[in-house]
Amino acid sequence: MARILTGIQSSGRPHLGNILGAIQPAIELSKDPANESFFFIADLHSLTTLKDGQLRHEYVKAIAATWLAFGFDTERNVFWRQSRVQEHTELAWYLNCFTPYPMLANAHSFKDKSERLADVNAGLFTYPVLQAADILLYDANLVPVGKDQKQHLEMSKDIASAVNRQVGSEILVLPESRIDERLMVIPGIDGMKMSKSYNNYIDIFLPEKDLLKVIKKIVSDSTALEDPKKPDTDITFQLYSLIAPDEQTQEMRENYLRGGYGYGHAKKALHELILEKFREPRKIFDYYMSNEEELEKILVAGEEKARAVARKTISRMRQALGFGS
Ligand code: ADP
Ligand code: TRP
């Protein structure tokens, strides 16, 4: 039985990139009866960059509703908010004391954020230690993440090894990352990686008209309507082909190559495809967004399951470190 664990920060509403690149593949893994999945909302991590509590509350709801909309089975697995299980922060403190300062100072993600952001706080610096705590608290074996998280996972492993080496026993389970090198990077409406931080994302849960407005903003070249177009370098086509069945993609490819088919037509087709393909998830998402109490119940039940596992690890750590159990 492999224990799979992953988290998504509540720093914005989930977009098509998060869904195709992280949420759907993780849910696929969770369907294997040999796996047990621990998926959580990293709301404490979001505090490093987002200070507005009301917004955070909205984003936590939206992320939870997205996992449910795409069919994550929260009865068989574990699904919770990081901030509600205090053992995350307790373990993070212990791990801080086993983390060499230069490891954090050299982290790509910290360097990148400290150049980009005005607020360079200590939470941003120790972000990878809290992430290590998230993983090690649950004895996770496999952590599916995108390429950008590779270094964070190596750090989690190094921190766990340091604890095991210095405390003198096999207290923490060393996690394996699962980074699929072929994993697609979904392009945003400007052709860069789709990301909350670039404001170039497609929120598939928007009302129909608002969704169309965003899709109309997808960048395209100036080839005239009647001329043939290059499908493979066009963002609308790329997004369409990530979602459409093969025959439909082939048809769209032929339309591009033939000419007489404009980018406006392609965008309209992409809009229709998103509405059709995600009809069910959109319904479930709206349902949970307007039935907060139900969402809350699911999260509270998950917290209890998570806490039961977390307490065992904390008790092992306390005992080993001389804090009593
Ligand atoms: P963002 O860049 O929007 O802030 P996050 O860093 O919160 O996204 O990523 C959450 C998860 O979604 C991660 O596992 C990440 O690898 C995945 N992800 C984010 N953007 C994309 C994308 N454009 N294509 C594929 N996967 C993505
Ligand atoms: N840092 C991850 C991201 O930005 C989110 C995250 C927090 C995470 N804790 C985790 C991912 C533990 C995997 C395991 O995407």
PDB file of C-alpha atoms and ligand atoms in Angstrom, residues 5-9 40 42 45 82 127 130-131 134-135 143-145 148-149 152-153, ligand 2:
ATOM      1  CA  LEU A   5       0.293  12.906  -0.497  1.00  0.00           C
ATOM      2  CA  THR A   6       0.028  16.266  -2.182  1.00  0.00           C
ATOM      3  CA  GLY A   7      -1.115  19.804  -1.437  1.00  0.00           C
ATOM      4  CA  ILE A   8      -2.157  22.924  -3.283  1.00  0.00           C
ATOM      5  CA  GLN A   9      -1.708  26.402  -1.852  1.00  0.00           C
ATOM      6  CA  PHE A  40      -4.751  18.777   1.533  1.00  0.00           C
ATOM      7  CA  ALA A  42      -1.912  24.306   2.011  1.00  0.00           C
ATOM      8  CA  HIS A  45       1.683  28.268   2.944  1.00  0.00           C
ATOM      9  CA  GLN A  82      -3.399  22.181   6.790  1.00  0.00           C
ATOM     10  CA  TYR A 127       8.434  27.641   3.296  1.00  0.00           C
ATOM     11  CA  LEU A 130       6.725  23.569   6.445  1.00  0.00           C
ATOM     12  CA  GLN A 131       6.341  21.624   3.213  1.00  0.00           C
ATOM     13  CA  ASP A 134       3.400  18.315   5.588  1.00  0.00           C
ATOM     14  CA  ILE A 135       4.967  15.304   3.932  1.00  0.00           C
ATOM     15  CA  VAL A 143       4.461  12.887  -3.574  1.00  0.00           C
ATOM     16  CA  PRO A 144       3.148  13.747  -7.051  1.00  0.00           C
ATOM     17  CA  VAL A 145       4.082  17.330  -7.980  1.00  0.00           C
ATOM     18  CA  ASP A 148       8.863  23.348 -10.099  1.00  0.00           C
ATOM     19  CA  GLN A 149       8.587  21.443  -6.805  1.00  0.00           C
ATOM     20  CA  HIS A 152      11.426  21.288  -2.370  1.00  0.00           C
ATOM     21  CA  LEU A 153      11.031  17.522  -2.377  1.00  0.00           C
TER      22      LEU A 153
HETATM   23  N1  TRP B   2       4.578  24.075  -2.503  1.00  0.00           N
HETATM   24  C1  TRP B   2       3.523  23.385  -3.197  1.00  0.00           C
HETATM   25  C2  TRP B   2       3.120  24.212  -4.434  1.00  0.00           C
HETATM   26  O1  TRP B   2       3.285  25.399  -4.468  1.00  0.00           O
HETATM   27  C3  TRP B   2       2.312  23.182  -2.307  1.00  0.00           C
HETATM   28  C4  TRP B   2       2.616  22.249  -1.179  1.00  0.00           C
HETATM   29  C5  TRP B   2       2.674  22.580   0.146  1.00  0.00           C
HETATM   30  C6  TRP B   2       2.872  20.858  -1.279  1.00  0.00           C
HETATM   31  N2  TRP B   2       2.967  21.478   0.890  1.00  0.00           N
HETATM   32  C7  TRP B   2       3.094  20.398   0.066  1.00  0.00           C
HETATM   33  C8  TRP B   2       2.938  19.962  -2.345  1.00  0.00           C
HETATM   34  C9  TRP B   2       3.388  19.067   0.326  1.00  0.00           C
HETATM   35  C10 TRP B   2       3.247  18.627  -2.072  1.00  0.00           C
HETATM   36  C11 TRP B   2       3.472  18.179  -0.737  1.00  0.00           C
HETATM   37  O2  TRP B   2       2.595  23.640  -5.391  1.00  0.00           O
END
